[in-house]
PDB file of C-alpha atoms and ligand atoms in Angstrom:
ATOM      1  CA  MET A  84       3.606  14.570 -45.445  1.00  0.00           C
ATOM      2  CA  THR A  85       6.518  16.728 -44.507  1.00  0.00           C
ATOM      3  CA  GLU A  86       5.564  19.528 -41.899  1.00  0.00           C
ATOM      4  CA  ALA A  87       8.005  22.269 -40.398  1.00  0.00           C
ATOM      5  CA  GLY A  88      10.638  19.664 -41.290  1.00  0.00           C
ATOM      6  CA  PHE A  89       9.283  16.608 -39.881  1.00  0.00           C
ATOM      7  CA  GLU A  90       8.361  13.490 -41.689  1.00  0.00           C
ATOM      8  CA  THR A  91       4.912  13.013 -40.330  1.00  0.00           C
ATOM      9  CA  ALA A  92       2.731   9.689 -39.445  1.00  0.00           C
ATOM     10  CA  GLU A  93      -0.874   9.567 -39.242  1.00  0.00           C
ATOM     11  CA  THR A  94      -1.633   8.163 -35.864  1.00  0.00           C
ATOM     12  CA  GLU A  95      -4.625   6.325 -34.114  1.00  0.00           C
ATOM     13  CA  HIS A  96      -5.310   9.224 -31.444  1.00  0.00           C
ATOM     14  CA  GLY A  97      -4.613  12.983 -32.314  1.00  0.00           C
ATOM     15  CA  PRO A  98      -2.931  14.723 -34.957  1.00  0.00           C
ATOM     16  CA  PRO A  99      -0.173  13.673 -37.396  1.00  0.00           C
ATOM     17  CA  ARG A 100       3.124  12.970 -35.345  1.00  0.00           C
ATOM     18  CA  PRO A 101       6.947  12.981 -36.323  1.00  0.00           C
ATOM     19  CA  ALA A 102       7.673   9.278 -37.621  1.00  0.00           C
ATOM     20  CA  VAL A 103       9.938   7.362 -35.462  1.00  0.00           C
ATOM     21  CA  PRO A 104      11.747   3.968 -36.148  1.00  0.00           C
ATOM     22  CA  ALA A 105       9.521   1.018 -36.019  1.00  0.00           C
ATOM     23  CA  GLU A 106      11.300  -0.316 -32.872  1.00  0.00           C
ATOM     24  CA  GLN A 107      10.666   3.238 -31.147  1.00  0.00           C
ATOM     25  CA  GLU A 108       7.477   3.838 -32.421  1.00  0.00           C
ATOM     26  CA  ALA A 109       6.484   0.040 -30.617  1.00  0.00           C
ATOM     27  CA  ARG A 110       7.746   1.115 -27.660  1.00  0.00           C
ATOM     28  CA  GLU A 111       5.972   4.353 -27.105  1.00  0.00           C
ATOM     29  CA  ALA A 112       2.942   2.569 -27.869  1.00  0.00           C
ATOM     30  CA  GLU A 113       3.352  -0.020 -26.057  1.00  0.00           C
ATOM     31  CA  LEU A 114       3.949   2.430 -22.852  1.00  0.00           C
ATOM     32  CA  LEU A 115       0.900   3.970 -23.523  1.00  0.00           C
ATOM     33  CA  GLU A 116      -1.530   0.670 -23.594  1.00  0.00           C
ATOM     34  CA  ARG A 117      -0.086  -0.185 -20.667  1.00  0.00           C
ATOM     35  CA  VAL A 118      -1.014   2.924 -18.903  1.00  0.00           C
ATOM     36  CA  VAL A 119      -4.261   3.075 -20.646  1.00  0.00           C
ATOM     37  CA  ARG A 120      -4.474  -0.715 -18.999  1.00  0.00           C
ATOM     38  CA  SER A 121      -3.575   0.534 -15.581  1.00  0.00           C
ATOM     39  CA  PHE A 122      -7.433   1.768 -15.247  1.00  0.00           C
ATOM     40  CA  ASP A 123      -9.074  -1.305 -16.414  1.00  0.00           C
ATOM     41  CA  GLN A 124      -9.961  -2.417 -12.394  1.00  0.00           C
ATOM     42  CA  CYS A 125     -11.622   1.378 -12.169  1.00  0.00           C
ATOM     43  CA  ARG A 126     -14.869   0.772 -10.815  1.00  0.00           C
ATOM     44  CA  ASP A 127     -16.542   4.165 -11.833  1.00  0.00           C
ATOM     45  CA  PRO A 128     -17.246   4.019 -15.800  1.00  0.00           C
ATOM     46  CA  ARG A 129     -17.058   7.664 -16.199  1.00  0.00           C
ATOM     47  CA  LEU A 130     -13.904   8.271 -14.192  1.00  0.00           C
ATOM     48  CA  LYS A 131     -12.145   4.899 -16.505  1.00  0.00           C
ATOM     49  CA  GLN A 132     -12.936   7.232 -19.788  1.00  0.00           C
ATOM     50  CA  LEU A 133     -11.643  10.216 -18.270  1.00  0.00           C
ATOM     51  CA  MET A 134      -8.507   8.987 -17.097  1.00  0.00           C
ATOM     52  CA  GLY A 135      -8.062   6.841 -20.286  1.00  0.00           C
ATOM     53  CA  SER A 136      -9.014   9.748 -22.933  1.00  0.00           C
ATOM     54  CA  LEU A 137      -6.645  12.193 -20.736  1.00  0.00           C
ATOM     55  CA  VAL A 138      -3.637   9.947 -20.995  1.00  0.00           C
ATOM     56  CA  LYS A 139      -4.099   9.132 -24.601  1.00  0.00           C
ATOM     57  CA  HIS A 140      -4.521  12.714 -25.625  1.00  0.00           C
ATOM     58  CA  LEU A 141      -1.387  13.776 -23.301  1.00  0.00           C
ATOM     59  CA  HIS A 142       0.797  10.305 -24.916  1.00  0.00           C
ATOM     60  CA  ALA A 143      -0.267  12.025 -28.170  1.00  0.00           C
ATOM     61  CA  PHE A 144       0.871  15.702 -27.250  1.00  0.00           C
ATOM     62  CA  LEU A 145       4.413  14.102 -26.078  1.00  0.00           C
ATOM     63  CA  ARG A 146       4.845  12.330 -29.104  1.00  0.00           C
ATOM     64  CA  GLU A 147       3.746  14.542 -31.834  1.00  0.00           C
ATOM     65  CA  VAL A 148       6.044  17.699 -30.323  1.00  0.00           C
ATOM     66  CA  ARG A 149       8.367  15.090 -29.075  1.00  0.00           C
ATOM     67  CA  LEU A 150       9.106  16.920 -25.747  1.00  0.00           C
ATOM     68  CA  THR A 151      12.503  17.258 -24.540  1.00  0.00           C
ATOM     69  CA  GLU A 152      13.258  16.778 -21.109  1.00  0.00           C
ATOM     70  CA  GLU A 153      14.027  20.445 -20.348  1.00  0.00           C
ATOM     71  CA  GLU A 154      10.558  21.276 -21.682  1.00  0.00           C
ATOM     72  CA  TRP A 155       8.570  18.926 -19.553  1.00  0.00           C
ATOM     73  CA  ALA A 156      10.434  20.209 -16.460  1.00  0.00           C
ATOM     74  CA  ALA A 157       9.648  23.835 -17.669  1.00  0.00           C
ATOM     75  CA  ALA A 158       6.141  22.446 -17.770  1.00  0.00           C
ATOM     76  CA  ILE A 159       6.077  21.263 -14.283  1.00  0.00           C
ATOM     77  CA  GLY A 160       7.654  24.326 -12.860  1.00  0.00           C
ATOM     78  CA  PHE A 161       4.966  26.147 -14.512  1.00  0.00           C
ATOM     79  CA  LEU A 162       1.957  24.139 -13.224  1.00  0.00           C
ATOM     80  CA  THR A 163       3.813  24.582  -9.952  1.00  0.00           C
ATOM     81  CA  GLU A 164       4.043  28.081 -10.230  1.00  0.00           C
ATOM     82  CA  VAL A 165      -0.025  28.377 -10.923  1.00  0.00           C
ATOM     83  CA  GLY A 166      -0.340  26.538  -8.023  1.00  0.00           C
ATOM     84  CA  HIS A 167       1.261  28.340  -5.627  1.00  0.00           C
ATOM     85  CA  ILE A 168      -0.187  31.556  -6.699  1.00  0.00           C
ATOM     86  CA  THR A 169      -3.382  30.219  -6.188  1.00  0.00           C
ATOM     87  CA  ASP A 170      -5.296  30.953  -3.291  1.00  0.00           C
ATOM     88  CA  ASP A 171      -8.806  32.021  -2.313  1.00  0.00           C
ATOM     89  CA  ARG A 172      -8.900  34.995  -3.883  1.00  0.00           C
ATOM     90  CA  ARG A 173      -7.069  34.468  -7.080  1.00  0.00           C
ATOM     91  CA  GLN A 174      -7.605  31.586  -8.987  1.00  0.00           C
ATOM     92  CA  GLU A 175      -4.586  31.196 -11.767  1.00  0.00           C
ATOM     93  CA  PHE A 176      -6.125  27.638 -12.598  1.00  0.00           C
ATOM     94  CA  VAL A 177      -9.277  29.405 -13.933  1.00  0.00           C
ATOM     95  CA  LEU A 178      -7.057  32.144 -15.910  1.00  0.00           C
ATOM     96  CA  LEU A 179      -4.969  29.074 -17.618  1.00  0.00           C
ATOM     97  CA  SER A 180      -8.098  27.260 -18.515  1.00  0.00           C
ATOM     98  CA  ASP A 181      -9.689  30.788 -19.764  1.00  0.00           C
ATOM     99  CA  THR A 182      -6.940  31.628 -21.841  1.00  0.00           C
ATOM    100  CA  LEU A 183      -6.482  28.577 -23.786  1.00  0.00           C
ATOM    101  CA  GLY A 184     -10.159  28.409 -24.364  1.00  0.00           C
ATOM    102  CA  ALA A 185     -11.113  25.237 -22.502  1.00  0.00           C
ATOM    103  CA  SER A 186     -13.190  26.936 -20.091  1.00  0.00           C
ATOM    104  CA  MET A 187     -15.605  28.717 -23.424  1.00  0.00           C
ATOM    105  CA  GLN A 188     -15.203  24.865 -25.094  1.00  0.00           C
ATOM    106  CA  THR A 189     -16.680  23.515 -21.892  1.00  0.00           C
ATOM    107  CA  VAL A 190     -19.303  26.262 -21.775  1.00  0.00           C
ATOM    108  CA  ALA A 191     -20.005  24.967 -25.439  1.00  0.00           C
ATOM    109  CA  ILE A 192     -20.523  21.632 -24.794  1.00  0.00           C
ATOM    110  CA  ASN A 193     -22.658  22.081 -22.064  1.00  0.00           C
ATOM    111  CA  ASN A 194     -25.013  25.135 -23.249  1.00  0.00           C
ATOM    112  CA  GLU A 195     -25.955  23.538 -26.655  1.00  0.00           C
ATOM    113  CA  ALA A 196     -28.232  25.804 -28.414  1.00  0.00           C
ATOM    114  CA  TYR A 197     -31.883  25.980 -27.373  1.00  0.00           C
ATOM    115  CA  ARG A 198     -34.289  28.428 -29.766  1.00  0.00           C
ATOM    116  CA  ASP A 199     -33.733  31.430 -28.712  1.00  0.00           C
ATOM    117  CA  ALA A 200     -32.059  31.072 -25.500  1.00  0.00           C
ATOM    118  CA  THR A 201     -29.366  33.487 -24.391  1.00  0.00           C
ATOM    119  CA  GLU A 202     -26.187  31.989 -24.896  1.00  0.00           C
ATOM    120  CA  ALA A 203     -23.904  31.456 -22.478  1.00  0.00           C
ATOM    121  CA  THR A 204     -20.021  32.594 -21.934  1.00  0.00           C
ATOM    122  CA  VAL A 205     -17.292  32.201 -19.663  1.00  0.00           C
ATOM    123  CA  PHE A 206     -18.166  32.303 -15.693  1.00  0.00           C
ATOM    124  CA  GLY A 207     -14.322  34.275 -15.031  1.00  0.00           C
ATOM    125  CA  PRO A 208     -12.430  33.931 -11.934  1.00  0.00           C
ATOM    126  CA  PHE A 209     -14.036  36.749 -10.085  1.00  0.00           C
ATOM    127  CA  PHE A 210     -17.653  35.662  -8.767  1.00  0.00           C
ATOM    128  CA  VAL A 211     -17.998  35.825  -5.066  1.00  0.00           C
ATOM    129  CA  GLU A 212     -20.715  33.628  -2.791  1.00  0.00           C
ATOM    130  CA  GLY A 213     -22.987  36.049  -0.733  1.00  0.00           C
ATOM    131  CA  SER A 214     -23.409  39.050  -2.918  1.00  0.00           C
ATOM    132  CA  PRO A 215     -25.626  41.817  -0.810  1.00  0.00           C
ATOM    133  CA  ARG A 216     -29.099  41.137  -2.189  1.00  0.00           C
ATOM    134  CA  ILE A 217     -30.725  44.852  -4.230  1.00  0.00           C
ATOM    135  CA  PRO A 218     -34.225  45.409  -4.757  1.00  0.00           C
ATOM    136  CA  ILE A 219     -35.235  45.997  -8.584  1.00  0.00           C
ATOM    137  CA  GLY A 220     -34.008  49.247  -9.317  1.00  0.00           C
ATOM    138  CA  GLY A 221     -31.289  49.143  -6.455  1.00  0.00           C
ATOM    139  CA  ASP A 222     -27.590  49.992  -7.497  1.00  0.00           C
ATOM    140  CA  MET A 223     -24.952  47.370  -7.379  1.00  0.00           C
ATOM    141  CA  SER A 224     -22.035  49.403  -7.139  1.00  0.00           C
ATOM    142  CA  PHE A 225     -21.249  49.982  -3.358  1.00  0.00           C
ATOM    143  CA  GLY A 226     -18.845  52.786  -3.523  1.00  0.00           C
ATOM    144  CA  ALA A 227     -17.177  51.158  -6.941  1.00  0.00           C
ATOM    145  CA  THR A 228     -16.099  53.740  -9.294  1.00  0.00           C
ATOM    146  CA  GLY A 229     -17.176  54.388 -12.931  1.00  0.00           C
ATOM    147  CA  GLU A 230     -19.930  56.122 -15.106  1.00  0.00           C
ATOM    148  CA  PRO A 231     -23.077  54.797 -14.109  1.00  0.00           C
ATOM    149  CA  CYS A 232     -24.768  52.406 -16.182  1.00  0.00           C
ATOM    150  CA  TRP A 233     -28.873  51.876 -15.717  1.00  0.00           C
ATOM    151  CA  VAL A 234     -29.601  48.067 -16.720  1.00  0.00           C
ATOM    152  CA  GLU A 235     -32.583  46.771 -17.496  1.00  0.00           C
ATOM    153  CA  GLY A 236     -34.871  44.084 -19.168  1.00  0.00           C
ATOM    154  CA  ALA A 237     -36.939  41.001 -18.855  1.00  0.00           C
ATOM    155  CA  VAL A 238     -36.083  37.083 -17.970  1.00  0.00           C
ATOM    156  CA  THR A 239     -38.637  34.702 -19.827  1.00  0.00           C
ATOM    157  CA  GLY A 240     -38.597  31.150 -20.722  1.00  0.00           C
ATOM    158  CA  PRO A 241     -37.967  30.104 -24.499  1.00  0.00           C
ATOM    159  CA  ASP A 242     -41.892  29.927 -24.840  1.00  0.00           C
ATOM    160  CA  GLY A 243     -41.747  33.574 -23.556  1.00  0.00           C
ATOM    161  CA  ALA A 244     -43.503  33.173 -20.548  1.00  0.00           C
ATOM    162  CA  PRO A 245     -41.859  35.591 -17.701  1.00  0.00           C
ATOM    163  CA  LEU A 246     -40.005  34.129 -15.087  1.00  0.00           C
ATOM    164  CA  ALA A 247     -41.167  35.763 -11.952  1.00  0.00           C
ATOM    165  CA  GLY A 248     -38.598  35.250  -8.841  1.00  0.00           C
ATOM    166  CA  ALA A 249     -35.519  34.736 -11.251  1.00  0.00           C
ATOM    167  CA  ARG A 250     -32.120  35.302  -9.542  1.00  0.00           C
ATOM    168  CA  ILE A 251     -30.181  37.497 -10.754  1.00  0.00           C
ATOM    169  CA  GLU A 252     -26.063  37.559 -10.002  1.00  0.00           C
ATOM    170  CA  VAL A 253     -24.367  40.387 -11.501  1.00  0.00           C
ATOM    171  CA  TRP A 254     -20.570  41.077 -11.020  1.00  0.00           C
ATOM    172  CA  LYS A 255     -18.246  43.501 -12.443  1.00  0.00           C
ATOM    173  CA  ALA A 256     -14.667  45.389 -12.517  1.00  0.00           C
ATOM    174  CA  ASP A 257     -14.456  49.106 -11.472  1.00  0.00           C
ATOM    175  CA  GLU A 258     -13.417  51.715 -13.662  1.00  0.00           C
ATOM    176  CA  LYS A 259      -9.849  50.915 -12.954  1.00  0.00           C
ATOM    177  CA  GLY A 260     -10.481  47.643 -14.318  1.00  0.00           C
ATOM    178  CA  ARG A 261     -10.481  45.564 -10.960  1.00  0.00           C
ATOM    179  CA  TYR A 262     -12.695  43.586  -8.764  1.00  0.00           C
ATOM    180  CA  ASP A 263     -13.347  43.835  -5.274  1.00  0.00           C
ATOM    181  CA  VAL A 264     -11.331  40.861  -4.844  1.00  0.00           C
ATOM    182  CA  GLN A 265      -8.054  42.327  -6.141  1.00  0.00           C
ATOM    183  CA  TYR A 266      -7.996  44.850  -3.662  1.00  0.00           C
ATOM    184  CA  ASP A 267      -6.131  43.932  -0.020  1.00  0.00           C
ATOM    185  CA  ASP A 268      -8.627  45.724   2.019  1.00  0.00           C
ATOM    186  CA  GLY A 269     -11.181  43.271   2.293  1.00  0.00           C
ATOM    187  CA  ARG A 270     -13.982  45.578   0.698  1.00  0.00           C
ATOM    188  CA  SER A 271     -16.855  43.870  -1.332  1.00  0.00           C
ATOM    189  CA  ALA A 272     -18.557  45.996  -4.277  1.00  0.00           C
ATOM    190  CA  ALA A 273     -20.087  45.944  -7.308  1.00  0.00           C
ATOM    191  CA  ARG A 274     -21.209  42.711  -6.915  1.00  0.00           C
ATOM    192  CA  ALA A 275     -25.358  42.078  -5.752  1.00  0.00           C
ATOM    193  CA  HIS A 276     -28.110  40.110  -6.617  1.00  0.00           C
ATOM    194  CA  LEU A 277     -32.000  40.904  -7.367  1.00  0.00           C
ATOM    195  CA  PHE A 278     -35.211  38.798  -8.028  1.00  0.00           C
ATOM    196  CA  THR A 279     -37.241  39.687 -11.094  1.00  0.00           C
ATOM    197  CA  ASP A 280     -40.821  40.901 -10.551  1.00  0.00           C
ATOM    198  CA  GLU A 281     -43.871  39.442 -11.026  1.00  0.00           C
ATOM    199  CA  ARG A 282     -43.362  39.891 -14.920  1.00  0.00           C
ATOM    200  CA  GLY A 283     -40.158  38.892 -14.926  1.00  0.00           C
ATOM    201  CA  ARG A 284     -38.799  42.237 -15.303  1.00  0.00           C
ATOM    202  CA  TYR A 285     -35.423  43.658 -13.508  1.00  0.00           C
ATOM    203  CA  SER A 286     -33.619  47.006 -13.581  1.00  0.00           C
ATOM    204  CA  PHE A 287     -30.347  48.226 -11.413  1.00  0.00           C
ATOM    205  CA  TRP A 288     -27.824  50.947 -11.477  1.00  0.00           C
ATOM    206  CA  GLY A 289     -24.825  49.255 -12.537  1.00  0.00           C
ATOM    207  CA  ILE A 290     -21.252  50.305 -13.816  1.00  0.00           C
ATOM    208  CA  THR A 291     -20.801  51.334 -17.848  1.00  0.00           C
ATOM    209  CA  PRO A 292     -18.277  48.344 -18.740  1.00  0.00           C
ATOM    210  CA  THR A 293     -14.703  49.581 -19.323  1.00  0.00           C
ATOM    211  CA  PRO A 294     -11.779  46.989 -20.682  1.00  0.00           C
ATOM    212  CA  TYR A 295      -9.372  44.967 -18.216  1.00  0.00           C
ATOM    213  CA  PRO A 296      -6.486  42.972 -18.142  1.00  0.00           C
ATOM    214  CA  ILE A 297      -6.433  39.380 -16.497  1.00  0.00           C
ATOM    215  CA  PRO A 298      -4.201  39.514 -13.774  1.00  0.00           C
ATOM    216  CA  HIS A 299      -1.040  39.235 -15.905  1.00  0.00           C
ATOM    217  CA  ASP A 300       1.868  39.514 -12.900  1.00  0.00           C
ATOM    218  CA  GLY A 301       1.652  35.819 -12.652  1.00  0.00           C
ATOM    219  CA  PRO A 302       2.323  32.406 -14.706  1.00  0.00           C
ATOM    220  CA  VAL A 303      -0.021  33.527 -17.320  1.00  0.00           C
ATOM    221  CA  GLY A 304       0.837  36.529 -17.883  1.00  0.00           C
ATOM    222  CA  ARG A 305       4.445  35.253 -18.915  1.00  0.00           C
ATOM    223  CA  MET A 306       2.774  32.793 -20.870  1.00  0.00           C
ATOM    224  CA  LEU A 307       0.668  35.327 -23.081  1.00  0.00           C
ATOM    225  CA  ALA A 308       3.897  37.781 -23.270  1.00  0.00           C
ATOM    226  CA  ALA A 309       6.039  34.780 -24.574  1.00  0.00           C
ATOM    227  CA  VAL A 310       3.324  34.082 -27.353  1.00  0.00           C
ATOM    228  CA  GLY A 311       2.791  37.871 -28.161  1.00  0.00           C
ATOM    229  CA  ARG A 312      -0.833  37.856 -26.496  1.00  0.00           C
ATOM    230  CA  SER A 313      -2.382  40.973 -24.996  1.00  0.00           C
ATOM    231  CA  PRO A 314      -3.940  40.301 -21.431  1.00  0.00           C
ATOM    232  CA  TYR A 315      -7.195  42.571 -21.959  1.00  0.00           C
ATOM    233  CA  ARG A 316     -10.566  41.514 -22.080  1.00  0.00           C
ATOM    234  CA  ALA A 317     -13.273  43.230 -23.914  1.00  0.00           C
ATOM    235  CA  SER A 318     -15.483  45.580 -21.377  1.00  0.00           C
ATOM    236  CA  HIS A 319     -18.368  43.222 -20.318  1.00  0.00           C
ATOM    237  CA  LEU A 320     -20.879  43.032 -17.348  1.00  0.00           C
ATOM    238  CA  HIS A 321     -21.039  39.648 -15.243  1.00  0.00           C
ATOM    239  CA  PHE A 322     -24.682  38.105 -15.263  1.00  0.00           C
ATOM    240  CA  MET A 323     -25.794  34.440 -13.825  1.00  0.00           C
ATOM    241  CA  VAL A 324     -29.634  33.908 -13.982  1.00  0.00           C
ATOM    242  CA  THR A 325     -30.977  31.116 -12.505  1.00  0.00           C
ATOM    243  CA  ALA A 326     -35.096  29.966 -12.485  1.00  0.00           C
ATOM    244  CA  GLU A 327     -36.488  26.710 -11.192  1.00  0.00           C
ATOM    245  CA  GLY A 328     -37.079  24.267 -13.727  1.00  0.00           C
ATOM    246  CA  HIS A 329     -34.879  26.099 -16.179  1.00  0.00           C
ATOM    247  CA  ARG A 330     -31.232  25.673 -17.128  1.00  0.00           C
ATOM    248  CA  ARG A 331     -28.665  28.134 -14.992  1.00  0.00           C
ATOM    249  CA  LEU A 332     -27.128  30.914 -17.650  1.00  0.00           C
ATOM    250  CA  VAL A 333     -23.684  31.836 -16.987  1.00  0.00           C
ATOM    251  CA  THR A 334     -23.130  35.073 -19.278  1.00  0.00           C
ATOM    252  CA  HIS A 335     -21.746  38.229 -19.905  1.00  0.00           C
ATOM    253  CA  ILE A 336     -23.081  41.372 -22.095  1.00  0.00           C
ATOM    254  CA  PHE A 337     -20.169  43.583 -24.256  1.00  0.00           C
ATOM    255  CA  VAL A 338     -20.303  46.823 -25.252  1.00  0.00           C
ATOM    256  CA  ARG A 339     -21.006  47.593 -29.118  1.00  0.00           C
ATOM    257  CA  GLY A 340     -18.298  49.636 -30.224  1.00  0.00           C
ATOM    258  CA  ASP A 341     -15.431  48.304 -27.994  1.00  0.00           C
ATOM    259  CA  GLU A 342     -12.410  48.056 -30.230  1.00  0.00           C
ATOM    260  CA  LEU A 343     -11.617  44.626 -28.342  1.00  0.00           C
ATOM    261  CA  LEU A 344     -14.422  42.295 -29.276  1.00  0.00           C
ATOM    262  CA  ASP A 345     -12.900  40.868 -31.922  1.00  0.00           C
ATOM    263  CA  ARG A 346      -9.495  39.809 -29.414  1.00  0.00           C
ATOM    264  CA  ASP A 347     -10.710  39.117 -26.111  1.00  0.00           C
ATOM    265  CA  SER A 348      -7.929  37.245 -24.055  1.00  0.00           C
ATOM    266  CA  VAL A 349     -10.533  34.547 -22.734  1.00  0.00           C
ATOM    267  CA  PHE A 350     -12.544  34.562 -26.268  1.00  0.00           C
ATOM    268  CA  GLY A 351     -15.682  34.941 -24.446  1.00  0.00           C
ATOM    269  CA  VAL A 352     -17.192  37.476 -26.902  1.00  0.00           C
ATOM    270  CA  LYS A 353     -20.591  35.969 -28.912  1.00  0.00           C
ATOM    271  CA  GLU A 354     -22.204  38.707 -31.374  1.00  0.00           C
ATOM    272  CA  SER A 355     -25.784  37.661 -29.453  1.00  0.00           C
ATOM    273  CA  LEU A 356     -24.090  38.716 -26.410  1.00  0.00           C
ATOM    274  CA  ILE A 357     -22.993  42.557 -27.740  1.00  0.00           C
ATOM    275  CA  LYS A 358     -25.547  45.225 -26.527  1.00  0.00           C
ATOM    276  CA  ASP A 359     -26.128  49.161 -27.381  1.00  0.00           C
ATOM    277  CA  PHE A 360     -24.573  50.639 -24.366  1.00  0.00           C
ATOM    278  CA  GLU A 361     -26.539  54.146 -25.005  1.00  0.00           C
ATOM    279  CA  LYS A 362     -24.736  57.108 -24.274  1.00  0.00           C
ATOM    280  CA  ARG A 363     -26.531  59.853 -21.834  1.00  0.00           C
ATOM    281  CA  ALA A 364     -25.076  63.384 -21.985  1.00  0.00           C
ATOM    282  CA  PRO A 365     -25.229  65.072 -17.991  1.00  0.00           C
ATOM    283  CA  GLY A 366     -28.296  66.118 -16.783  1.00  0.00           C
ATOM    284  CA  THR A 367     -30.352  63.468 -18.958  1.00  0.00           C
ATOM    285  CA  PRO A 368     -33.520  62.463 -16.852  1.00  0.00           C
ATOM    286  CA  THR A 369     -33.121  59.333 -15.564  1.00  0.00           C
ATOM    287  CA  PRO A 370     -35.632  56.235 -15.911  1.00  0.00           C
ATOM    288  CA  ASP A 371     -35.722  55.931 -12.152  1.00  0.00           C
ATOM    289  CA  GLY A 372     -35.435  60.037 -11.215  1.00  0.00           C
ATOM    290  CA  ARG A 373     -32.355  59.475  -9.699  1.00  0.00           C
ATOM    291  CA  ARG A 374     -30.055  62.730  -9.575  1.00  0.00           C
ATOM    292  CA  ILE A 375     -26.549  61.783 -11.491  1.00  0.00           C
ATOM    293  CA  GLU A 376     -24.112  65.196 -12.205  1.00  0.00           C
ATOM    294  CA  GLY A 377     -22.219  63.622 -14.892  1.00  0.00           C
ATOM    295  CA  ALA A 378     -22.624  61.202 -17.789  1.00  0.00           C
ATOM    296  CA  TRP A 379     -24.303  58.102 -17.847  1.00  0.00           C
ATOM    297  CA  SER A 380     -25.193  55.151 -19.535  1.00  0.00           C
ATOM    298  CA  GLN A 381     -28.635  52.736 -20.190  1.00  0.00           C
ATOM    299  CA  VAL A 382     -28.591  49.511 -21.979  1.00  0.00           C
ATOM    300  CA  ARG A 383     -31.397  46.854 -22.372  1.00  0.00           C
ATOM    301  CA  PHE A 384     -30.643  42.783 -21.930  1.00  0.00           C
ATOM    302  CA  ASP A 385     -33.594  40.526 -22.163  1.00  0.00           C
ATOM    303  CA  ILE A 386     -32.613  37.336 -21.322  1.00  0.00           C
ATOM    304  CA  VAL A 387     -34.242  33.969 -22.172  1.00  0.00           C
ATOM    305  CA  LEU A 388     -33.374  30.645 -20.040  1.00  0.00           C
ATOM    306  CA  ALA A 389     -33.618  27.199 -21.674  1.00  0.00           C
ATOM    307  CA  PRO A 390     -35.306  24.349 -19.900  1.00  0.00           C
ATOM    308  CA  ALA A 391     -33.513  22.319 -16.990  1.00  0.00           C
ATOM    309  CA  GLY A 392     -31.948  18.798 -17.949  1.00  0.00           C
ATOM    310  CA  LEU A 393     -31.307  19.394 -21.766  1.00  0.00           C
TER     311      LEU A 393
HETATM  312 FE1  LIG B 167     -14.933  39.828 -15.781  1.00  0.00          FE
END
C-alpha cells in the first residue's frame, strides 16, 4: 500500500508504517521488546499493563512517522513549556489533553451510557475546590458580569425518583470569557454550590453563557494556531453533580443556536446537552420576583444520575 509517498506495512501494534529494510525492522522491534520486558518485574499488574501498552504505542508512533531528532527535540521543548506555564491557577496539561480529545475519550470510556442518565463531558481546567454555598434560588455570580440567567431543574435517579440533598457545583466564565482564576486579583466569582430540596429540585441565578477561547497565549495556543484550529469553546455552563449511591456527573449545558457548537475546541458538545436558553425582554417578571433592569434568560436542565459502581 502506498500512502503519502511511503511504502507502508501492516504492524502488530498500531497503524501501518513506512516499510524499512528487514535488518532495520528487526533492530527497532528488538529494542521495543527489551523496553517492554523491562517492566516484567513490576509487582503492580495494572501499572505493568499501562507502561507496556504506553511504550508499544509510543514506539509505534515514532516508527510510523519516522520521527527526526529535530522533531524529538521540538516535542521535548514543547512539553517542557507546557510544564513551565502550569501552576496552581493555570493547567496547560489539561488544555493539551482537552484539545487532543484525550479528555473527552477518557470521559466516554468512564461514563458509559446508562438508560436516560445525563451525559458527561469534559471537566476543564477551571474547577476550584471550596466554592461558596448558595441557597436554592441564590446567585452564583458574586459580582461577575454578564446577562442574568435563571437556571432550574431537578435531579433524579434513573428510575425518576427525586434525589434530595444532591450537591450541585456550578462554574462559569464571565461575559468577557474569563474565569475568576484567570484574573490576578485573587477574586472568587461565578462559581458556587447548592443542594437540591426534598423533591430533588434546584434553581439559581447564573450568567447566560457566551463563547470564550481557552487560554491560547501558551504552547497549546501555538499548537492550535500551527494546525489552523480556533481556540474557541462553544458557550456553556459547567455542572458537577454528586449524590450518594450514584455516579458522579461532570457535564456542561450548551446554548442552542450557538454557531460554535460544531467546532468546540475541546470536542465537548453532545446533542443531549444543548439546551434552549430562552431570552426574556427587559421588564419581564422573573420566576422569583427579582427585579432586573435589562434582558435576562431562562433555561431548564433536568439531571438524571446513573447508579454508582457501573
Ligand atoms: Fe468552561
